[in-house]
Short mmCIF file of C-alpha atoms and ligand atoms in Angstrom, two decimals:
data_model
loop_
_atom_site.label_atom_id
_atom_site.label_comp_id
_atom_site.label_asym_id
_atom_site.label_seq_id
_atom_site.Cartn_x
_atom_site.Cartn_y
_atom_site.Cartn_z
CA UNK A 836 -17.95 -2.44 -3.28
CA UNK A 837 -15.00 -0.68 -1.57
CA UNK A 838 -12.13 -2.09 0.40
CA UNK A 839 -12.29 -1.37 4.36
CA UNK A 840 -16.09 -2.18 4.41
CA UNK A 841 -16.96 -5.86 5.92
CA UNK A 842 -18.39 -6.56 2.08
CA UNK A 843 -18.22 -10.15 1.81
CA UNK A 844 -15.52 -10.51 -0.81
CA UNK A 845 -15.65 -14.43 -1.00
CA UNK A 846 -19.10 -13.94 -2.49
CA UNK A 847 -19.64 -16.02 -5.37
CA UNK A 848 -18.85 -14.11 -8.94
CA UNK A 849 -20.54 -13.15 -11.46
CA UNK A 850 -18.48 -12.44 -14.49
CA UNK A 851 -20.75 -9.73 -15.84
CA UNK A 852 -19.22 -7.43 -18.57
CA UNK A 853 -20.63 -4.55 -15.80
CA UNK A 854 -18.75 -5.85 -12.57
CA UNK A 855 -15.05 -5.75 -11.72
CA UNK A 856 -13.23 -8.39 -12.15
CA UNK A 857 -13.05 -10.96 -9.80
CA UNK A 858 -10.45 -10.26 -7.05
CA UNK A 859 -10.53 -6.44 -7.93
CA UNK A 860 -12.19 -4.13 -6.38
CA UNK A 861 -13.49 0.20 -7.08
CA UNK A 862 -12.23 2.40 -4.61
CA UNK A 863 -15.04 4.93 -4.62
CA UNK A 864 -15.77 8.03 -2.64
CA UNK A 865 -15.46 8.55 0.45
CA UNK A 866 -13.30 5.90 0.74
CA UNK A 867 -11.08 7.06 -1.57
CA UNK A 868 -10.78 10.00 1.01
CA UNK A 869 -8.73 8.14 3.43
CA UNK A 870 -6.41 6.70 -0.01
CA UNK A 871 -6.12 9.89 -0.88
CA UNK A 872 -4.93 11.34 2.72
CA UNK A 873 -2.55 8.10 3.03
CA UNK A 874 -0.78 8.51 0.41
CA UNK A 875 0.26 11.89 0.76
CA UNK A 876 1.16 11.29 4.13
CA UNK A 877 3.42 8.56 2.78
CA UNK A 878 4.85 11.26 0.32
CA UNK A 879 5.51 13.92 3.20
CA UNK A 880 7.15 11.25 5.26
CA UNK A 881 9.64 9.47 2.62
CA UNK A 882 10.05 13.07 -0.05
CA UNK A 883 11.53 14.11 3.77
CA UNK A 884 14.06 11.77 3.72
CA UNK A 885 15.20 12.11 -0.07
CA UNK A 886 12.99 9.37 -1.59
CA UNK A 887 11.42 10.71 -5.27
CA UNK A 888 8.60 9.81 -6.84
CA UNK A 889 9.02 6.52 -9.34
CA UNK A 890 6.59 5.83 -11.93
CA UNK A 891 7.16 2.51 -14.05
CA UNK A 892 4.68 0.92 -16.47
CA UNK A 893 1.99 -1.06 -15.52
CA UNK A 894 3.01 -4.25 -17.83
CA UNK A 895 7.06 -5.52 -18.04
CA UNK A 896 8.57 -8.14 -20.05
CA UNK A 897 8.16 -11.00 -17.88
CA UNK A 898 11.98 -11.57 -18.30
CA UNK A 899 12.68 -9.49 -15.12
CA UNK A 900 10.39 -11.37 -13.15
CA UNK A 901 11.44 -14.24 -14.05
CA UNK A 902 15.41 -13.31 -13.08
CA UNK A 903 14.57 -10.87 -10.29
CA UNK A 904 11.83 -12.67 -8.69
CA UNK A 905 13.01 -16.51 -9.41
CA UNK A 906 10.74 -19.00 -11.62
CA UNK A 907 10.55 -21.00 -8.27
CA UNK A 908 8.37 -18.74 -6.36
CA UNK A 909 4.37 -18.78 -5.78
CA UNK A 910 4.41 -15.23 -6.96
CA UNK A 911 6.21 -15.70 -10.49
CA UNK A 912 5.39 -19.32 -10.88
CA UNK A 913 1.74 -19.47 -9.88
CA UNK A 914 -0.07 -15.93 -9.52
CA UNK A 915 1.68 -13.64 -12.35
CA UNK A 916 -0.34 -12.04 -14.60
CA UNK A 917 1.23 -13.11 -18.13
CA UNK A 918 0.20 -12.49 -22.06
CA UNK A 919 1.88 -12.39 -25.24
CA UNK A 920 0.76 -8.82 -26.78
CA UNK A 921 0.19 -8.24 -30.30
CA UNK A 922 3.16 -7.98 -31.06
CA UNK A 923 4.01 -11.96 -29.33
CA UNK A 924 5.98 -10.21 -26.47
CA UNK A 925 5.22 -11.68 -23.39
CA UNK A 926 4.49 -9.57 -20.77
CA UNK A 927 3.33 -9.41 -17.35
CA UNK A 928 1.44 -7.13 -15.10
CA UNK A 929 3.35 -6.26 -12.31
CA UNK A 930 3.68 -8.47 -9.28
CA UNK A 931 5.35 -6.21 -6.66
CA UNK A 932 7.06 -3.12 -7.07
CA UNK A 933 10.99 -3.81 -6.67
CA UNK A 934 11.86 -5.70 -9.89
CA UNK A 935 10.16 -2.65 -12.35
CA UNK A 936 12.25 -0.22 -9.90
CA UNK A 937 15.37 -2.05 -10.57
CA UNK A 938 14.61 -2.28 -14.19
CA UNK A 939 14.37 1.66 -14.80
CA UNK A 940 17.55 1.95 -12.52
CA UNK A 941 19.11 -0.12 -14.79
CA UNK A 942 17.73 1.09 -17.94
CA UNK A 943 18.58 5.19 -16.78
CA UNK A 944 21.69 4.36 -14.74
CA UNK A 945 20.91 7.75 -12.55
CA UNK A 946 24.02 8.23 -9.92
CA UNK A 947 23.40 6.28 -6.91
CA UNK A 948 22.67 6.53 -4.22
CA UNK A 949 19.11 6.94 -5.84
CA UNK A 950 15.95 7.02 -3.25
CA UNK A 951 12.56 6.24 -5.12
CA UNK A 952 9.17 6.13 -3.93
CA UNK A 953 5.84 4.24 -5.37
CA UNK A 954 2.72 4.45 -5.27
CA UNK A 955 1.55 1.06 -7.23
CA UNK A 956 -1.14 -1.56 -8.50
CA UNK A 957 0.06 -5.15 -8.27
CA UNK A 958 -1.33 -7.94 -9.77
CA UNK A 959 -1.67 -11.75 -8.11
CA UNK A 960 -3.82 -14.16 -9.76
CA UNK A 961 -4.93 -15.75 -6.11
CA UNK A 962 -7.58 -17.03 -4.27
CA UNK A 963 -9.73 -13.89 -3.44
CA UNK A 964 -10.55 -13.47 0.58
CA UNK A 965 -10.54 -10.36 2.53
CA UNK A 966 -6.89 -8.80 2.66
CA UNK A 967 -6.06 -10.74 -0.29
CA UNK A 968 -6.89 -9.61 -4.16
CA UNK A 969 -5.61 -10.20 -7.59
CA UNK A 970 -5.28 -6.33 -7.49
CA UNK A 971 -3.76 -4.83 -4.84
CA UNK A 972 -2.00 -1.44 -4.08
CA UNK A 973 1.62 -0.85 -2.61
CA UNK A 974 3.20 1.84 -0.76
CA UNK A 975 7.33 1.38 -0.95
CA UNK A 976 10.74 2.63 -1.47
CA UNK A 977 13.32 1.26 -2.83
CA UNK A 978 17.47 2.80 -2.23
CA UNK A 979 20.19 1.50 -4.50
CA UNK A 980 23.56 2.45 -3.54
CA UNK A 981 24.94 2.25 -0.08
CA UNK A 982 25.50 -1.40 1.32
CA UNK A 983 25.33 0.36 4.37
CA UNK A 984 23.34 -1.39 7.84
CA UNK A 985 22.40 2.57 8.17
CA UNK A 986 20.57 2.47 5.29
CA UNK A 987 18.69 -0.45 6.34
CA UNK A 988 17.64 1.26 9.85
CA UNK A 989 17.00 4.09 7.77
CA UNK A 990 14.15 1.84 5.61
CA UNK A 991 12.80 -0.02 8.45
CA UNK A 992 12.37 2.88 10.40
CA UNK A 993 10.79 4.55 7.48
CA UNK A 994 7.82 1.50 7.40
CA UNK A 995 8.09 2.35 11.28
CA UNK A 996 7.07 5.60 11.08
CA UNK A 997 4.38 5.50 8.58
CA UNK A 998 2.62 2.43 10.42
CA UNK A 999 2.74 4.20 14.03
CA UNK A 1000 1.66 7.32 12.63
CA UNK A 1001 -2.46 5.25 12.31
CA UNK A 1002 -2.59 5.04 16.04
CA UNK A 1003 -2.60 0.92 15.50
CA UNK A 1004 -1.61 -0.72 19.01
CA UNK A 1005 -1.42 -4.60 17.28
CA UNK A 1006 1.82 -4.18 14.44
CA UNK A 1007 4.56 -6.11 15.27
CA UNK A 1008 7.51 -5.58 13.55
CA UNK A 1009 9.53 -9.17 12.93
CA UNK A 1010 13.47 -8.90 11.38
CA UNK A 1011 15.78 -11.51 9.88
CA UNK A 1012 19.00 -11.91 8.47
CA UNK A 1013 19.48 -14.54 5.14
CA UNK A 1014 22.80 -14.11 4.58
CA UNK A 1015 24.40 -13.77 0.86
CA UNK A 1016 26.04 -15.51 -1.42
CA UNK A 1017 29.31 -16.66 0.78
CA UNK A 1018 27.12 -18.34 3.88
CA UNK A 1019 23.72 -18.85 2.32
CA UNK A 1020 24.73 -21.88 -0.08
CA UNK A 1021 26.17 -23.40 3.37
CA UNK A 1022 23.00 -22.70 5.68
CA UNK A 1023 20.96 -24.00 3.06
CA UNK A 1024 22.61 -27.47 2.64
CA UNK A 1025 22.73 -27.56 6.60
CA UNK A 1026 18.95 -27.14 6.59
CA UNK A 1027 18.32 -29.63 3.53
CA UNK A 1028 19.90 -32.34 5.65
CA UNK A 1029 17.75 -31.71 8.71
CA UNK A 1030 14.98 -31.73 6.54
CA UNK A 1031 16.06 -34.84 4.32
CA UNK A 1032 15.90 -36.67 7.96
CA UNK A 1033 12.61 -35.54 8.88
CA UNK A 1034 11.14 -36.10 5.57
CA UNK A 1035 8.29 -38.18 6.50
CA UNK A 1036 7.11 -35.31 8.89
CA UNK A 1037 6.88 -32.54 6.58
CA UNK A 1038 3.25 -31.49 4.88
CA UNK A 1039 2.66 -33.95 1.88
CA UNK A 1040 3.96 -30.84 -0.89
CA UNK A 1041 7.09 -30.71 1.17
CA UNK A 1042 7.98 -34.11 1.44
CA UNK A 1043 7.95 -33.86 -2.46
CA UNK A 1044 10.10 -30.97 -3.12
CA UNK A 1045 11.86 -29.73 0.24
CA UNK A 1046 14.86 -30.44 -1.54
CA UNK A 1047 14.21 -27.75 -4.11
CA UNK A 1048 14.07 -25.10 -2.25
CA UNK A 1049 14.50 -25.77 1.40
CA UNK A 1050 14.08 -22.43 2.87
CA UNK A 1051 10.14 -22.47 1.71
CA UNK A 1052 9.68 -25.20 4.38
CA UNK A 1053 10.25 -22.67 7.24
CA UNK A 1054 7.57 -20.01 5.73
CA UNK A 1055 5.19 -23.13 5.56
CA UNK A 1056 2.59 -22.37 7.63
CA UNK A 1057 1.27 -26.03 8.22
CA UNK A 1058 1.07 -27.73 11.35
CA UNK A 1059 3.16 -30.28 9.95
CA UNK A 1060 5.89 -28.36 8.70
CA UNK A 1061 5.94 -25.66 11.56
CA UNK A 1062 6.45 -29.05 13.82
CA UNK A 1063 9.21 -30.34 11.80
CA UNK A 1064 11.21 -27.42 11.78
CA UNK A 1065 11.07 -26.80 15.28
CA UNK A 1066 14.72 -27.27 15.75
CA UNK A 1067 15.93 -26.56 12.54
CA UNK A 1068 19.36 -24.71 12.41
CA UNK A 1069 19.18 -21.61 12.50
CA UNK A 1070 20.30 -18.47 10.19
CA UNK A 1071 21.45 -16.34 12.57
CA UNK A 1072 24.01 -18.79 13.48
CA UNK A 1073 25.44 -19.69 10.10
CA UNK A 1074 26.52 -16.12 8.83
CA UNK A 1075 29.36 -15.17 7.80
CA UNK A 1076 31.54 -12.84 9.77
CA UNK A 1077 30.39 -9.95 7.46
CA UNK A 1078 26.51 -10.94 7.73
CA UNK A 1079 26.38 -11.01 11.37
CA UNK A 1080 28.45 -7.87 11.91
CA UNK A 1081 25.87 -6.22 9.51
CA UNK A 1082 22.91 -7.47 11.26
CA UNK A 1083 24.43 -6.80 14.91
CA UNK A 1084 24.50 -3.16 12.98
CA UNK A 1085 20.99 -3.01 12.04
CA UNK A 1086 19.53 -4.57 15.29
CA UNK A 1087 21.17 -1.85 17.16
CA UNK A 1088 20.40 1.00 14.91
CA UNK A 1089 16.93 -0.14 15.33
CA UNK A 1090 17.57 -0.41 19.42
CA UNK A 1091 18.94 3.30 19.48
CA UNK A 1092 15.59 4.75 17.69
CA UNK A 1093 13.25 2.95 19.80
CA UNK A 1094 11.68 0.49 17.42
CA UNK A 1095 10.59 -2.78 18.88
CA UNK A 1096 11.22 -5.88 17.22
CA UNK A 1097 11.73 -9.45 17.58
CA UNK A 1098 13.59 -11.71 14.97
CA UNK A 1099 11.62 -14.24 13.19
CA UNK A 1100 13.93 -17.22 12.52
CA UNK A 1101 10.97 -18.36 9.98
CA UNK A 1102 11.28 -14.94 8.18
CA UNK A 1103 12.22 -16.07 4.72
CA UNK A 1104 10.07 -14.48 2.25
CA UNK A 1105 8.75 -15.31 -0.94
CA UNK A 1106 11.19 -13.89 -3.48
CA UNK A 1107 14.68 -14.90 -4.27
CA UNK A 1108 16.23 -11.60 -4.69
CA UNK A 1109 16.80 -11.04 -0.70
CA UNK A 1110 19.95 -11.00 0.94
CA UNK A 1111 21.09 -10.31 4.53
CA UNK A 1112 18.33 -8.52 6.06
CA UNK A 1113 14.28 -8.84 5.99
CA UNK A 1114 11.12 -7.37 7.55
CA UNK A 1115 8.00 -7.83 7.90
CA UNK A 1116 5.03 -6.03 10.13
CA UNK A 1117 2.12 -8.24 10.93
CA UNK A 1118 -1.26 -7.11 12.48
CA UNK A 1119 -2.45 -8.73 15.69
CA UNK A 1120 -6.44 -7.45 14.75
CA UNK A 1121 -6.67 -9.39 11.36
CA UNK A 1122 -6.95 -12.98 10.34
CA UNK A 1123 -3.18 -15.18 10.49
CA UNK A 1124 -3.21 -15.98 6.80
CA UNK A 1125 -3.59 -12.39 5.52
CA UNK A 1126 -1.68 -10.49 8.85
CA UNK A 1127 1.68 -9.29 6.79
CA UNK A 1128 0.69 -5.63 5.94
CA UNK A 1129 4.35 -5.21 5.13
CA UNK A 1130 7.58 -6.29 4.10
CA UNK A 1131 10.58 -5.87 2.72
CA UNK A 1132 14.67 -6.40 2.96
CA UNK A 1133 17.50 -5.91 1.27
CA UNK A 1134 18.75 -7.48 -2.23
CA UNK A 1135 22.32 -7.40 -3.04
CA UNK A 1136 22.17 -9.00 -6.60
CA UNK A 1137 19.22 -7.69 -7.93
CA UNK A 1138 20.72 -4.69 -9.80
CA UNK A 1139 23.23 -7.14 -11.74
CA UNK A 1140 20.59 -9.94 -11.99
CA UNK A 1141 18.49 -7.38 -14.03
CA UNK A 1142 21.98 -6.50 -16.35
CA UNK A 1143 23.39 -3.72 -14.31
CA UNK A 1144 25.96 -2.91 -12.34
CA UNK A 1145 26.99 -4.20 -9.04
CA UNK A 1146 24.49 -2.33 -6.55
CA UNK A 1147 23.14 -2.81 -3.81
CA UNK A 1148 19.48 -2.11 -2.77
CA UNK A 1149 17.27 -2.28 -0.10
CA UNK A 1150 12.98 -1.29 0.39
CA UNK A 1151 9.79 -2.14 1.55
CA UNK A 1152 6.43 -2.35 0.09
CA UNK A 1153 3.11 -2.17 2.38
CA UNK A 1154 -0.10 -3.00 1.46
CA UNK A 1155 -2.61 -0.27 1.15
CA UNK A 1156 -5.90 -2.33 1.83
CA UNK A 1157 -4.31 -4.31 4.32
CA UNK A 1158 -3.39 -1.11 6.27
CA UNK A 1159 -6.84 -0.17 5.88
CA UNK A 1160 -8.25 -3.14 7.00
CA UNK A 1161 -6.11 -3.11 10.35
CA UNK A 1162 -7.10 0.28 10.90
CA UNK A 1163 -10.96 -0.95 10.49
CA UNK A 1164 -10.13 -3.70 12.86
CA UNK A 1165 -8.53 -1.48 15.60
CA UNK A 1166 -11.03 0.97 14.80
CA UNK A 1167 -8.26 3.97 14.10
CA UNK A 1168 -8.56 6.49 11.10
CA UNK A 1169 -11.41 6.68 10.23
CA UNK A 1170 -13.27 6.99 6.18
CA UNK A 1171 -13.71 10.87 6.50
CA UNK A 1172 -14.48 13.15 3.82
CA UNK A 1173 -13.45 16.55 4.08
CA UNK A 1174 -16.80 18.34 3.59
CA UNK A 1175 -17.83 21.01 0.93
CA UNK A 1176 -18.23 24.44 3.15
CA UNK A 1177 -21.27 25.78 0.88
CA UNK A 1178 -23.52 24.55 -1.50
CA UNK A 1179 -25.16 27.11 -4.06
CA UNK A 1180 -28.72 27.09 -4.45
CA UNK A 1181 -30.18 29.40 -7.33
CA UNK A 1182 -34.14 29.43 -8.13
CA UNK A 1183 -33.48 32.61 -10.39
CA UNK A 1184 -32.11 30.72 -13.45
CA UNK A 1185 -28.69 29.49 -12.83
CA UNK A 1186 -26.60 32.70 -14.10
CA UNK A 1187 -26.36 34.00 -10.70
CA UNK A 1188 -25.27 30.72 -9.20
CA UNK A 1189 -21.98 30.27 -12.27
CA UNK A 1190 -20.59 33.74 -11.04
CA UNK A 1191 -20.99 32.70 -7.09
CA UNK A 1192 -19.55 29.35 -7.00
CA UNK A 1193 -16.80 30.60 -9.66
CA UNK A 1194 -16.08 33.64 -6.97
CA UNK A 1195 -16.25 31.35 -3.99
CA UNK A 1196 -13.87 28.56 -4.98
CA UNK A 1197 -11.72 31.17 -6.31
CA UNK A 1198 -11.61 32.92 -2.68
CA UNK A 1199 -10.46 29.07 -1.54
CA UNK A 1200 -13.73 27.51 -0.49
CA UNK A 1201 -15.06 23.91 -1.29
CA UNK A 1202 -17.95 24.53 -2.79
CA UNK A 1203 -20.79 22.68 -5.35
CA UNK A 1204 -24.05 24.19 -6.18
CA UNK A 1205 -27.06 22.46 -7.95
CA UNK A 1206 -28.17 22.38 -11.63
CA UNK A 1207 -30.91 21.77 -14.16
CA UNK A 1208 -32.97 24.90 -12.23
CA UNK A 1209 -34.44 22.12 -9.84
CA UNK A 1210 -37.22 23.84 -7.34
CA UNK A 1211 -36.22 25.12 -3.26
CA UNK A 1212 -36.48 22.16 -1.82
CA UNK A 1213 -34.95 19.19 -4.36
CA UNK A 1214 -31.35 21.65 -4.45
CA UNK A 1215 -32.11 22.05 -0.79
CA UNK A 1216 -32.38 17.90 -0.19
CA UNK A 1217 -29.20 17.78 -2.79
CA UNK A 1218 -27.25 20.37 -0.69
CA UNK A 1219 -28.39 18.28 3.11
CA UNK A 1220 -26.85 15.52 1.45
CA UNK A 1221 -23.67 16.56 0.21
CA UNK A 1222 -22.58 17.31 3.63
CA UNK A 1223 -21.91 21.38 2.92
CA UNK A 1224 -22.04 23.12 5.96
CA UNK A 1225 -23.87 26.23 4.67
CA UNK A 1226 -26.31 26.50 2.14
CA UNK A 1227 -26.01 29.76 -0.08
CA UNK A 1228 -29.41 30.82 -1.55
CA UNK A 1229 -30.31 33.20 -4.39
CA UNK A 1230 -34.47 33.96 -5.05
CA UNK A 1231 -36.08 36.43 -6.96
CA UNK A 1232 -36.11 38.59 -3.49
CA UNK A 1233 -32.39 38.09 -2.55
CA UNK A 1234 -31.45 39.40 -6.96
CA UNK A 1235 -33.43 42.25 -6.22
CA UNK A 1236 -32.06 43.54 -3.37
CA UNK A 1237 -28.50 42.55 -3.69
CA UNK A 1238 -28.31 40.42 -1.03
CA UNK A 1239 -28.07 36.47 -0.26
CA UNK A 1240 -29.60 34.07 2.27
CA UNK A 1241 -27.11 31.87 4.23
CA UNK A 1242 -28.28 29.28 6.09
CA UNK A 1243 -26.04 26.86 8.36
CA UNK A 1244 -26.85 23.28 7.67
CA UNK A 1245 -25.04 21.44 10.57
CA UNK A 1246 -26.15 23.58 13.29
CA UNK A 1247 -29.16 25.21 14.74
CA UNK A 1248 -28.12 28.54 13.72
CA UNK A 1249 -30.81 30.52 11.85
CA UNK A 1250 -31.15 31.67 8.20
CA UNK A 1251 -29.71 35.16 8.12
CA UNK A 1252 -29.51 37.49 4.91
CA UNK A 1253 -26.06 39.23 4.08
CA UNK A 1254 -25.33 41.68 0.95
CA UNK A 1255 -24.12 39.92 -2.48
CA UNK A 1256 -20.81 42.02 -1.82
CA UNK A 1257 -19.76 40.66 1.57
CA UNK A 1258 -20.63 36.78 0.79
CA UNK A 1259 -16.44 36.00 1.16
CA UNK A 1260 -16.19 37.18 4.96
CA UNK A 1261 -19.48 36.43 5.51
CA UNK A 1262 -18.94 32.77 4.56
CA UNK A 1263 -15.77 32.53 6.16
CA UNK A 1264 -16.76 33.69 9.69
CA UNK A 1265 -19.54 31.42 9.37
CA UNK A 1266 -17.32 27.65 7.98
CA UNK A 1267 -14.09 28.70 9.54
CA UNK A 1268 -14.73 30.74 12.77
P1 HAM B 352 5.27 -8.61 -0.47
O1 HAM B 352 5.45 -9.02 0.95
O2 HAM B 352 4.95 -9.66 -1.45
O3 HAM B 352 6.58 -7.84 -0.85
O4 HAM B 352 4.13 -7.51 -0.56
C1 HAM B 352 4.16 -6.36 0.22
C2 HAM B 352 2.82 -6.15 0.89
O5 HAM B 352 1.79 -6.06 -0.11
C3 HAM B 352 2.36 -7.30 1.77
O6 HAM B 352 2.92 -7.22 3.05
C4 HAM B 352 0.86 -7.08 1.80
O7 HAM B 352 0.52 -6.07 2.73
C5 HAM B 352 0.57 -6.55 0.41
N1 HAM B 352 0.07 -7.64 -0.45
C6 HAM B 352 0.78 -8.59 -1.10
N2 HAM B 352 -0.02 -9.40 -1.81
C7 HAM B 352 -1.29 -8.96 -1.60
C8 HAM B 352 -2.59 -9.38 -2.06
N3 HAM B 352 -2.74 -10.40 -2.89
N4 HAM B 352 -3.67 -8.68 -1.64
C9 HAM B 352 -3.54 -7.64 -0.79
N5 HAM B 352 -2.35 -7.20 -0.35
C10 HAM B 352 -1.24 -7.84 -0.73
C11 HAM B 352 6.83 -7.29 -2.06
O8 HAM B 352 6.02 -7.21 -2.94
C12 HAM B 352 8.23 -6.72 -2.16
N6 HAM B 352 8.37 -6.08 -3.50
C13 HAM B 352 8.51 -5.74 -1.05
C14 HAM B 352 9.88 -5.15 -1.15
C15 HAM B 352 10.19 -3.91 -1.59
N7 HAM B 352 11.02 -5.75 -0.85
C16 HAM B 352 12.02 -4.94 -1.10
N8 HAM B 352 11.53 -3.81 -1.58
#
């Protein structure tokens, strides 16, 4: 089963040593095609704007989860991946991508400002439905350095870029300030008291613990607590004198390039590491509950809450398979494998066939031939279905006279015979005229 096809991944499991497990899913060819093609995009887009390529373990200690992510959220507290190894270390598989990224900044201390890319598999231990695995792949980059709103255009418009360059019509992109440490404490107590007097009206979890962490109440997506909070203060006008001149900054930057946005007084997110400014884009074409296929924002205190040095830091992370699915939905980039230009079909033994395909793919063709000296028509069924434009044939009466039969496979062309000597400009007036 691949992601991007309408398999039905709520499908009941069966926990067979020979299936993935549950939540997970193979990304398999062609499929795999359109990864392959989006991530290297992604690499062209951010390697052009200084970002390099970050590769961190799979499994961390837990212990930066824990202080990066904040024991209090569903991500660390509920869905993370966690083991003691061998040796009784306990470890996790990564959540998200920012906290490992910190980590190794911390751990190399490279001179900042440092730009790095990922490419990476995350691990949530949820409720499997489509758009939302216990295995799921991120895009992001993170910058560490500069407190600078700049930088923060510079990000957003980054995640921008990329997400306009699919041709999708239905991505809104939804901004938010949270303040830091000198005017969130206050903003927070203002909204635990509107809450504390509204108790009653909150969803039946809330009315429990609103008190613990008040700002989780405005991400609640019940009817109950959406209601509630109706009229709740509001961020944007508790911030500090240094918070709103940074996100009067960043809305403008983001007005001078042309990006459309709205801010999304709700627009909390789930980790604790965020300060000052957050992001999200959200797809109009797939279900509410799964519509984020993006997010990110800016995190002050991460750097030191991992043991280094005051840094700042900003990134975003998308979602590969949620990309893909809004692309399925608004029916935009299409699963398309490149094809093979020739397949190699050789009824004379096979030794003829190892020099061609050898001298073809050296001359820069795609090219696969067939094996096991299967008869005319099996390599010639194998070679229809492998989507090669041009079938390259060797018989006992093309060895003996030098030559080689071509034959187009995707048009009506005819068969046509060409001397063993000219096959490279034969081949390549025929598959790239
Ligand atoms: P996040 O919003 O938790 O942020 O995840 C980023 C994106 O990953 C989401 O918008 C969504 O597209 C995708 N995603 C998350 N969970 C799942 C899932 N269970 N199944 C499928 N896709 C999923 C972060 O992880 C932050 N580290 C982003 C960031 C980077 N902030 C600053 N720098």
């Amino acid at each position: 089963m691949t992601v991007g096809s309408d398999a039905p991944f709520d499908e009941p499991h069966d926990a067979s040593p020979a299936r993935t497990p549950k939540g997970m899913h193979d990304i398999l060819w062609p499929e795999s095609a359109r990864w392959e093609r989006l991530v290297a995009r992604f690499a062209m887009l951010v390697q052009g704007a200084g970002y390099g390529l970050a590769v961190t373990p799979v499994l961390e200690h837990v212990g930066i989860f824990h202080r990066g992510i904040g024991e209090g959220s569903d991500v660390v507290g509920k869905e993370m991946y966690t083991f003691a190894d061998r040796d009784g270390q306990v470890m996790a598989l990564r959540p998200e991508g920012t906290a490992p990224i910190v980590r190794s900044f911390v751990q190399h201390h490279p001179v900042p400002p440092w730009k790095a890319w990922y490419v990476a598999p995350s691990f949530r231990h949820e409720n499997p439905q489509h758009g939302r695995y216990r295995q799921h792949f991120q895009l992001g980059v993170e910058a560490l350095g500069p407190s600078d709103a700049d930088l923060d255009v510079e990000v957003v418009a980054l995640a921008f870029e990329f997400i306009a360059g699919f041709g999708l019509q239905q991505v809104t992109l939804k901004v938010h300030s949270m303040g830091d440490g000198t005017c969130r404490p206050g903003y927070v107590e203002l909204l635990r008291a509107y809450l504390a007097e509204r108790r009653s009206q909150l969803c039946l979890p809330h009315q429990a613990r609103y008190d613990q962490n008040p700002l989780r109440v405005l991400d609640c997506k019940t009817p109950e607590c959406e209601d509630a909070t109706e009229g709740a203060p509001r961020f944007v006008d508790n911030l500090c004198d240094p918070c709103t001149a940074h996100f009067a900054r960043v809305r403008a930057g983001l007005d001078a390039l042309d990006i459309p946005f709205t801010i999304d007084h709700r627009l909390v997110r789930g980790f604790d590491y965020y300060t000052r400014t957050t992001f999200e884009f959200a797809s109009g074409a797939i279900d509410a509950a799964q519509n984020a296929i993006g997010g990110g924002g800016r995190y002050n205190g991460l750097v030191e809450m991992l043991g280094g040095p005051p840094t700042p830091g900003i990134g975003f992370g998308l979602g590969i398979e949620r990309i893909l699915i809004a692309c399925d939905a608004e029916g935009v980039y299409p699963t398309e494998a490149p094809p093979l230009d020739a397949y190699v079909i050789d009824v004379t033994g096979g030794e003829s066939a190892v020099l061609l395909t050898a001298e073809l793919r050296r001359a820069g063709f795609r090219v696969d031939r067939g094996f096991d000296d299967r008869s005319m028509k099996s390599q010639m069924k194998s070679a229809d279905r492998s989507g090669a434009l041009v079938a390259v044939m060797v018989g006992a009466k093309e060895l003996a006279e030098g030559t080689l039969s071509l034959r187009p496979l995707r048009n009506d062309e005819g068969q046509r015979s060409v001397p063993r000597a000219d096959i490279v400009p034969e081949l390549r007036a025929l598959v790239r005229p």
